[in-house]
Short mmCIF file of C-alpha atoms in Angstrom, two decimals:
data_model
loop_
_atom_site.label_atom_id
_atom_site.label_comp_id
_atom_site.label_asym_id
_atom_site.label_seq_id
_atom_site.Cartn_x
_atom_site.Cartn_y
_atom_site.Cartn_z
CA MET A 1 0.00 0.00 0.00
CA SER A 2 1.50 3.36 -1.07
CA LYS A 3 1.75 6.27 1.35
CA GLN A 4 0.64 9.53 -0.22
CA TYR A 5 2.15 12.95 0.50
CA ASP A 6 2.15 16.38 -1.11
CA VAL A 7 5.92 16.63 -0.70
CA VAL A 8 8.56 13.98 -0.11
CA ILE A 9 12.01 15.24 0.91
CA ALA A 10 14.89 12.82 0.46
CA GLY A 11 17.53 13.49 3.11
CA GLY A 12 17.14 14.33 6.79
CA GLY A 13 19.96 16.83 7.02
CA ALA A 14 20.19 20.63 7.22
CA ALA A 15 18.79 21.32 3.73
CA GLY A 16 16.03 18.72 4.12
CA PHE A 17 14.69 20.09 7.40
CA PHE A 18 14.99 23.73 6.38
CA THR A 19 13.08 22.99 3.16
CA ALA A 20 10.34 21.06 4.97
CA ILE A 21 9.81 23.76 7.61
CA ASN A 22 9.73 26.57 5.03
CA ILE A 23 7.15 24.72 2.95
CA ALA A 24 5.02 23.95 6.00
CA GLU A 25 5.12 27.54 7.32
CA ARG A 26 3.84 28.85 3.99
CA ASN A 27 1.20 26.15 3.56
CA PRO A 28 0.44 24.19 6.76
CA ASN A 29 -2.14 22.09 4.87
CA LEU A 30 0.50 20.27 2.82
CA LYS A 31 1.39 16.76 3.94
CA ILE A 32 5.19 16.51 4.09
CA ALA A 33 7.54 13.58 4.73
CA ILE A 34 11.30 13.55 5.27
CA LEU A 35 12.97 10.26 4.33
CA GLU A 36 16.32 9.62 6.03
CA ARG A 37 18.40 6.54 5.20
CA GLY A 38 20.18 6.52 8.59
CA LYS A 39 18.85 5.94 12.09
CA GLU A 40 19.42 9.56 13.05
CA VAL A 41 18.52 12.86 11.40
CA LEU A 42 20.73 16.00 11.29
CA ALA A 43 23.91 13.99 11.97
CA LYS A 44 26.18 16.41 10.07
CA VAL A 45 24.63 19.39 11.88
CA ARG A 46 25.50 17.72 15.19
CA VAL A 47 29.23 17.43 14.43
CA SER A 48 29.68 20.60 12.38
CA GLY A 49 31.87 23.37 13.73
CA GLY A 50 33.30 21.07 16.39
CA GLY A 51 29.80 20.38 17.76
CA ARG A 52 28.86 24.07 17.85
CA CYS A 53 27.28 24.29 14.35
CA ASN A 54 28.72 27.08 12.21
CA VAL A 55 25.29 28.27 11.01
CA THR A 56 26.39 30.98 8.57
CA HIS A 57 28.94 33.75 8.00
CA ALA A 58 28.69 37.49 8.71
CA CYS A 59 28.95 38.45 5.04
CA PHE A 60 25.73 40.27 4.16
CA ILE A 61 26.29 41.41 0.57
CA PRO A 62 25.26 38.74 -1.99
CA ASN A 63 27.94 39.74 -4.52
CA GLU A 64 30.60 39.40 -1.81
CA LEU A 65 29.16 36.20 -0.34
CA VAL A 66 29.30 34.32 -3.67
CA LYS A 67 33.08 34.78 -3.77
CA PHE A 68 33.46 32.10 -1.10
CA TYR A 69 32.07 29.42 -3.46
CA PRO A 70 34.61 27.84 -5.85
CA ARG A 71 31.64 26.15 -7.55
CA GLY A 72 28.30 27.98 -7.67
CA GLU A 73 29.56 31.58 -7.58
CA ARG A 74 27.62 32.73 -10.66
CA GLU A 75 24.47 30.69 -10.01
CA LEU A 76 24.05 31.74 -6.36
CA LYS A 77 23.91 35.51 -7.02
CA GLY A 78 20.16 35.48 -7.67
CA PRO A 79 19.29 33.12 -4.79
CA PHE A 80 21.43 35.09 -2.31
CA ASN A 81 19.58 38.27 -3.29
CA ARG A 82 16.43 36.52 -2.07
CA PHE A 83 17.77 34.83 1.05
CA CYS A 84 21.19 35.83 2.38
CA SER A 85 23.08 35.60 5.70
CA GLY A 86 21.02 38.40 7.27
CA ASP A 87 17.82 36.51 6.43
CA THR A 88 19.29 33.39 8.04
CA ILE A 89 19.96 35.31 11.28
CA GLU A 90 16.40 36.70 11.24
CA TRP A 91 14.89 33.27 10.50
CA PHE A 92 16.65 31.62 13.43
CA GLU A 93 15.81 34.54 15.76
CA LYS A 94 12.12 34.14 14.87
CA HIS A 95 12.46 30.48 15.79
CA GLY A 96 14.04 31.25 19.17
CA VAL A 97 17.72 30.79 18.26
CA GLU A 98 20.04 33.73 18.73
CA LEU A 99 23.30 33.71 16.76
CA LYS A 100 26.62 35.42 17.57
CA ILE A 101 29.47 36.61 15.33
CA GLU A 102 33.03 35.50 16.08
CA GLU A 103 36.15 37.49 15.18
CA ASP A 104 36.68 35.64 11.91
CA GLY A 105 33.06 36.24 10.80
CA ARG A 106 31.77 32.74 11.57
CA MET A 107 28.36 32.63 13.24
CA PHE A 108 27.25 30.17 15.91
CA PRO A 109 24.27 29.84 18.24
CA VAL A 110 24.97 31.77 21.47
CA THR A 111 24.68 28.44 23.29
CA ASP A 112 27.77 27.17 21.39
CA SER A 113 25.87 23.91 20.87
CA SER A 114 24.63 22.32 17.65
CA GLN A 115 21.88 20.71 19.74
CA THR A 116 20.19 24.15 19.80
CA ILE A 117 19.79 24.02 16.01
CA ILE A 118 18.66 20.38 16.08
CA ASP A 119 16.07 21.14 18.79
CA CYS A 120 14.82 24.12 16.78
CA PHE A 121 14.29 22.00 13.66
CA LEU A 122 12.70 19.09 15.50
CA ALA A 123 10.30 21.40 17.36
CA ALA A 124 9.22 23.10 14.11
CA ALA A 125 8.79 19.71 12.39
CA LYS A 126 6.60 18.54 15.25
CA LYS A 127 4.57 21.76 15.23
CA TYR A 128 3.73 21.35 11.53
CA ASN A 129 3.27 17.58 11.72
CA ILE A 130 6.12 16.89 9.28
CA HIS A 131 6.61 13.13 9.15
CA ILE A 132 10.24 12.19 9.92
CA LEU A 133 10.84 8.66 8.66
CA THR A 134 14.26 7.15 9.45
CA VAL A 135 15.94 4.02 8.06
CA GLN A 136 14.29 4.72 4.71
CA SER A 137 16.89 4.13 2.02
CA ILE A 138 15.56 4.99 -1.43
CA GLN A 139 15.93 2.06 -3.81
CA SER A 140 14.21 3.46 -6.90
CA LEU A 141 12.46 6.55 -8.27
CA TYR A 142 9.79 6.65 -10.93
CA HIS A 143 8.27 9.76 -12.51
CA ALA A 144 4.76 9.42 -13.89
CA ASP A 145 2.80 12.28 -15.50
CA ASP A 146 2.08 14.22 -12.35
CA TYR A 147 3.60 12.34 -9.43
CA TRP A 148 6.75 10.69 -8.14
CA LYS A 149 6.85 7.10 -6.93
CA ILE A 150 9.60 6.63 -4.35
CA GLN A 151 10.44 3.07 -3.34
CA THR A 152 12.42 2.40 -0.15
CA GLN A 153 13.42 -1.03 1.16
CA ASP A 154 10.00 -1.56 2.76
CA GLU A 155 7.65 1.27 1.70
CA THR A 156 6.33 3.03 -1.39
CA TYR A 157 5.68 6.78 -1.26
CA ILE A 158 3.78 8.83 -3.82
CA ALA A 159 3.98 12.63 -4.10
CA PRO A 160 3.68 15.31 -6.81
CA ASN A 161 6.77 17.05 -5.40
CA LEU A 162 10.12 15.41 -4.67
CA VAL A 163 12.98 17.40 -3.09
CA MET A 164 16.47 15.88 -3.22
CA THR A 165 18.64 17.06 -0.30
CA THR A 166 20.80 13.95 0.00
CA GLY A 167 24.19 15.70 -0.03
CA SER A 168 27.23 14.05 -1.57
CA ASN A 169 25.64 10.62 -1.96
CA PRO A 170 26.93 8.64 -4.99
CA LYS A 171 23.90 6.33 -4.98
CA MET A 172 21.52 9.29 -5.29
CA TRP A 173 23.70 10.86 -7.99
CA ASP A 174 23.44 7.58 -9.91
CA MET A 175 19.65 7.73 -9.57
CA MET A 176 19.58 11.31 -10.83
CA ALA A 177 21.80 10.25 -13.77
CA GLY A 178 19.23 7.54 -14.46
CA LEU A 179 16.63 10.33 -14.77
CA GLY A 180 18.80 12.06 -17.37
CA HIS A 181 20.70 14.50 -15.17
CA THR A 182 24.41 15.13 -15.79
CA ILE A 183 26.60 14.46 -12.76
CA VAL A 184 29.88 16.36 -12.49
CA PRO A 185 32.25 13.65 -11.14
CA PRO A 186 32.88 14.18 -7.42
CA VAL A 187 36.32 14.97 -6.04
CA PRO A 188 37.22 15.96 -2.46
CA SER A 189 37.31 19.63 -1.56
CA LEU A 190 38.61 21.01 1.76
CA PHE A 191 41.56 18.76 2.47
CA THR A 192 44.95 19.18 4.09
CA PHE A 193 48.32 18.54 2.47
CA ASN A 194 50.54 15.59 3.39
CA ILE A 195 54.13 16.88 3.51
CA LYS A 196 57.19 15.12 4.92
CA ASP A 197 59.90 17.74 5.18
CA PRO A 198 62.69 18.25 7.76
CA ARG A 199 61.89 21.98 7.95
CA ILE A 200 58.48 21.31 9.53
CA LYS A 201 59.13 17.90 11.11
CA ASP A 202 58.98 18.94 14.78
CA LEU A 203 56.82 22.04 14.46
CA MET A 204 53.35 20.58 15.09
CA GLY A 205 50.95 23.30 16.22
CA VAL A 206 52.99 26.18 14.79
CA SER A 207 50.84 28.57 12.74
CA ALA A 208 51.60 31.63 10.61
CA VAL A 209 49.68 33.72 8.09
CA ALA A 210 51.18 32.72 4.76
CA GLU A 211 50.56 32.84 1.04
CA VAL A 212 50.63 29.41 -0.58
CA LYS A 213 50.94 28.84 -4.34
CA VAL A 214 50.89 25.65 -6.37
CA LYS A 215 54.06 25.62 -8.48
CA GLY A 216 53.38 25.73 -12.22
CA SER A 217 49.75 26.75 -11.66
CA LYS A 218 47.67 29.89 -11.11
CA LEU A 219 46.33 28.45 -7.85
CA LYS A 220 47.13 30.46 -4.74
CA ALA A 221 45.53 31.34 -1.41
CA SER A 222 46.38 33.24 1.75
CA GLY A 223 45.49 32.71 5.37
CA PRO A 224 46.62 31.12 8.63
CA THR A 225 48.70 28.04 7.76
CA LEU A 226 49.05 25.39 10.45
CA ILE A 227 51.85 22.84 10.62
CA THR A 228 50.57 19.41 11.68
CA HIS A 229 52.17 16.01 12.24
CA TRP A 230 51.15 15.00 8.69
CA GLY A 231 51.96 18.25 6.88
CA MET A 232 50.07 21.53 6.51
CA SER A 233 46.50 22.55 7.30
CA GLY A 234 44.63 25.67 8.43
CA PRO A 235 42.32 28.09 6.59
CA GLY A 236 44.92 29.05 3.96
CA ILE A 237 45.53 25.44 2.90
CA LEU A 238 41.82 24.54 3.02
CA ARG A 239 41.02 27.56 0.85
CA LEU A 240 43.62 26.46 -1.69
CA SER A 241 42.28 22.89 -1.69
CA ALA A 242 38.73 24.14 -2.32
CA TRP A 243 39.65 26.32 -5.28
CA GLY A 244 42.02 23.70 -6.61
CA ALA A 245 39.79 20.66 -5.97
CA ARG A 246 39.68 19.54 -9.62
CA GLU A 247 43.17 20.57 -10.64
CA LEU A 248 44.79 18.91 -7.60
CA ALA A 249 42.75 15.72 -8.16
CA ASP A 250 44.11 15.65 -11.73
CA LYS A 251 47.62 15.85 -10.26
CA ASP A 252 46.75 12.85 -8.05
CA TYR A 253 47.57 15.08 -5.05
CA ARG A 254 51.27 15.13 -5.92
CA PHE A 255 52.58 18.64 -6.51
CA THR A 256 54.90 21.30 -5.12
CA ILE A 257 53.79 24.35 -3.16
CA LEU A 258 55.64 27.64 -2.73
CA VAL A 259 55.12 29.09 0.75
CA ASN A 260 55.60 32.78 1.51
CA TRP A 261 55.78 32.86 5.31
CA LEU A 262 55.83 36.68 5.18
CA HIS A 263 52.47 36.70 3.39
CA ASN A 264 52.59 39.74 1.07
CA VAL A 265 56.33 40.52 1.03
CA THR A 266 58.24 40.10 -2.26
CA PHE A 267 61.63 38.39 -2.55
CA GLU A 268 63.35 41.74 -3.20
CA GLU A 269 61.66 43.37 -0.18
CA CYS A 270 62.65 40.41 1.98
CA GLU A 271 66.29 40.61 0.88
CA GLU A 272 66.34 44.34 1.61
CA THR A 273 64.86 43.78 5.10
CA LEU A 274 67.45 41.09 5.85
CA ARG A 275 70.29 43.42 4.79
CA GLU A 276 68.91 46.09 7.16
CA LEU A 277 68.67 43.52 9.97
CA LYS A 278 72.29 42.53 9.30
CA LEU A 279 73.39 46.10 10.02
CA GLU A 280 70.94 46.74 12.83
CA HIS A 281 71.54 43.51 14.81
CA ALA A 282 75.18 42.88 13.78
CA LYS A 283 76.27 41.41 17.12
CA LYS A 284 73.16 39.31 17.79
CA THR A 285 72.81 35.67 16.76
CA VAL A 286 70.49 35.21 13.78
CA ALA A 287 68.62 32.10 14.90
CA LYS A 288 67.80 33.25 18.43
CA LYS A 289 64.76 35.46 17.80
CA SER A 290 62.37 35.83 14.87
CA PRO A 291 62.43 39.42 13.56
CA PHE A 292 59.13 38.73 11.76
CA ASP A 293 55.58 38.18 12.91
CA PHE A 294 55.71 34.41 13.19
CA PRO A 295 56.89 31.91 15.82
CA ASN A 296 60.54 31.57 16.85
CA ARG A 297 60.49 27.80 16.28
CA LEU A 298 59.65 28.30 12.60
CA TRP A 299 62.32 31.01 12.27
CA GLU A 300 64.96 28.70 13.80
CA SER A 301 64.01 25.92 11.40
CA LEU A 302 64.19 28.21 8.34
CA THR A 303 67.58 29.62 9.37
CA ARG A 304 68.86 26.04 9.72
CA ALA A 305 67.51 25.22 6.24
CA ALA A 306 69.41 28.25 4.91
CA GLY A 307 72.67 26.77 6.25
CA ILE A 308 72.97 29.18 9.18
CA SER A 309 74.32 27.65 12.40
CA ALA A 310 72.86 28.39 15.83
CA GLU A 311 75.91 30.54 16.73
CA THR A 312 76.07 32.64 13.54
CA ARG A 313 75.75 36.38 14.15
CA TRP A 314 73.93 38.73 11.77
CA ALA A 315 77.22 40.47 10.91
CA ASP A 316 78.74 37.15 9.76
CA LEU A 317 75.96 36.25 7.31
CA SER A 318 77.36 35.63 3.83
CA LYS A 319 75.61 36.90 0.70
CA GLN A 320 74.71 33.34 -0.17
CA GLN A 321 73.20 32.65 3.28
CA LEU A 322 71.19 35.85 3.11
CA TYR A 323 69.88 34.89 -0.36
CA LYS A 324 69.03 31.37 0.84
CA LEU A 325 67.23 32.72 3.92
CA ALA A 326 65.15 35.08 1.78
CA THR A 327 64.27 32.11 -0.44
CA GLU A 328 63.17 30.03 2.57
CA LEU A 329 61.09 32.90 3.91
CA VAL A 330 59.14 33.86 0.78
CA GLN A 331 59.69 31.11 -1.83
CA GLY A 332 60.10 27.91 0.18
CA GLU A 333 59.30 24.82 -1.89
CA TYR A 334 57.52 21.90 -0.21
CA ALA A 335 56.58 18.63 -1.94
CA VAL A 336 52.99 17.52 -1.32
CA ASN A 337 52.37 13.80 -1.50
CA GLY A 338 48.73 13.04 -0.81
CA LYS A 339 45.92 14.60 1.18
CA SER A 340 43.99 14.10 4.42
CA THR A 341 40.30 14.80 4.99
CA PHE A 342 38.25 15.03 8.16
CA LYS A 343 35.07 12.98 7.93
CA GLU A 344 32.88 15.44 9.84
CA GLU A 345 34.05 18.40 7.74
CA PHE A 346 34.09 16.46 4.48
CA VAL A 347 32.92 18.47 1.49
CA THR A 348 32.75 17.31 -2.11
CA ALA A 349 33.18 19.26 -5.33
CA GLY A 350 30.83 17.67 -7.84
CA GLY A 351 27.17 16.77 -8.20
CA ILE A 352 24.26 17.73 -10.40
CA ASP A 353 25.29 19.98 -13.28
CA LEU A 354 24.12 23.50 -12.42
CA ARG A 355 23.03 24.16 -16.02
CA GLU A 356 20.20 21.67 -15.48
CA VAL A 357 18.64 23.57 -12.54
CA ASN A 358 16.40 26.64 -12.56
CA PHE A 359 17.86 28.80 -9.78
CA LYS A 360 14.68 30.91 -9.54
CA THR A 361 12.81 27.84 -8.25
CA MET A 362 15.57 25.25 -7.58
CA GLN A 363 13.53 22.93 -9.82
CA SER A 364 15.04 20.50 -12.30
CA LYS A 365 14.88 21.72 -15.90
CA LEU A 366 14.31 18.10 -16.95
CA HIS A 367 11.50 17.01 -14.62
CA GLU A 368 8.46 18.80 -13.27
CA GLY A 369 8.14 18.53 -9.49
CA LEU A 370 11.80 17.60 -8.87
CA TYR A 371 13.75 20.07 -6.71
CA PHE A 372 17.27 20.25 -5.30
CA ALA A 373 18.89 21.90 -2.25
CA GLY A 374 22.31 21.60 -0.62
CA GLU A 375 25.37 19.63 -1.62
CA ILE A 376 23.65 17.26 -4.06
CA LEU A 377 24.29 20.11 -6.51
CA ASN A 378 27.75 20.91 -7.87
CA ILE A 379 28.09 23.70 -5.29
CA ASP A 380 30.63 23.86 -2.49
CA ALA A 381 32.35 26.49 -0.40
CA ILE A 382 35.29 26.98 1.90
CA THR A 383 34.81 26.50 5.65
CA GLY A 384 33.16 29.23 7.68
CA GLY A 385 29.40 28.56 7.51
CA PHE A 386 29.12 28.98 3.75
CA ASN A 387 28.03 25.42 2.92
CA PHE A 388 25.19 25.72 5.44
CA GLN A 389 24.18 29.08 3.95
CA ASN A 390 23.83 27.38 0.56
CA ALA A 391 21.56 24.78 2.21
CA TRP A 392 19.38 27.44 3.88
CA THR A 393 19.05 29.53 0.71
CA GLY A 394 18.20 26.51 -1.46
CA GLY A 395 15.67 25.24 1.09
CA PHE A 396 14.04 28.67 1.36
CA ILE A 397 13.61 28.97 -2.42
CA VAL A 398 12.23 25.42 -2.73
CA GLY A 399 9.80 26.35 0.05
CA GLU A 400 8.60 29.37 -1.90
CA SER A 401 8.34 27.38 -5.12
CA ILE A 402 6.29 24.49 -3.75
CA ALA A 403 4.10 26.31 -1.23
CA GLY A 404 3.70 29.57 -3.14
CA VAL A 405 5.10 32.87 -1.84
#
């Protein structure tokens, strides 16, 4: 016996719940079901932002906000003009959740707990009698003239509207391909670089704002760069991995990076500064104290790499040592051999081809009554609340489209 609904939402994550609630608030008479393949809903929300849930980012201008999306920048301009970060803050405030802005622009609930967001969604779902059905793994989809037939392992659901919010799920992408949609092959985004190098071997936890470039490529990014026991991480590296997701996958994650530990200082400027330091600190030992705005341990390591002993004084620096030190500071080469990803922060570049989606409605251009929100689309962003903002905006627009404004 088939179960009939007005709307079936595949995926019990952030985009799925936000879509369901926005539909229900506009039209409480619609019968809505959320199908979740796992035993628990909102699992990614629970672990996001270290369990605090990085809800959005304090960037309130749509044309600025889109710049944080390596894939989706052009397509999201229109949607963000309809529902942006400020609207997200207002939406959550209306639902009893106050957000706060941190120094780096990330926004969290004032409770610093993702449970606050989960409780908010579950309470709204209960209020509007949204059916939350767990352990419902979709096995097949069939589109008739005016309805969708959704078959799980033990139930059949029928609805005129189907919303796919299943994230980076290869099985669902295969199903969408079966319906004629083009899938951009998925590759990891947001990953750290595996680097074995004596210069950073014992510097775990050391961080500095640096500019990182991929040698022989136009790829570059700036930001705090963290040395870890497996290589390099931090916002600067993650940013580079997001923008370079496809190119670095093509290189099989084997490439060389150039690191400028002085961020925006050129080689010539660095050499000049070192010559001035040589005169200014003639009698002091070079390796003892970093004259730049980064940790002493990193400075010591770079001086060693430049062939400068622990006892060498500034006055005794040879031209060659000075040149080598400038090279280490602003053009240091590090071989990357592989990547590491964190499961809870895992983001994929790839998904449904954006040319096949109407971004005014988030509806498929190929099938009536088929909508998309979240990471099932070929949209992804750097860390900082941007991937969630994409989910909220998509869910809001689907809500408008199905329920009527």
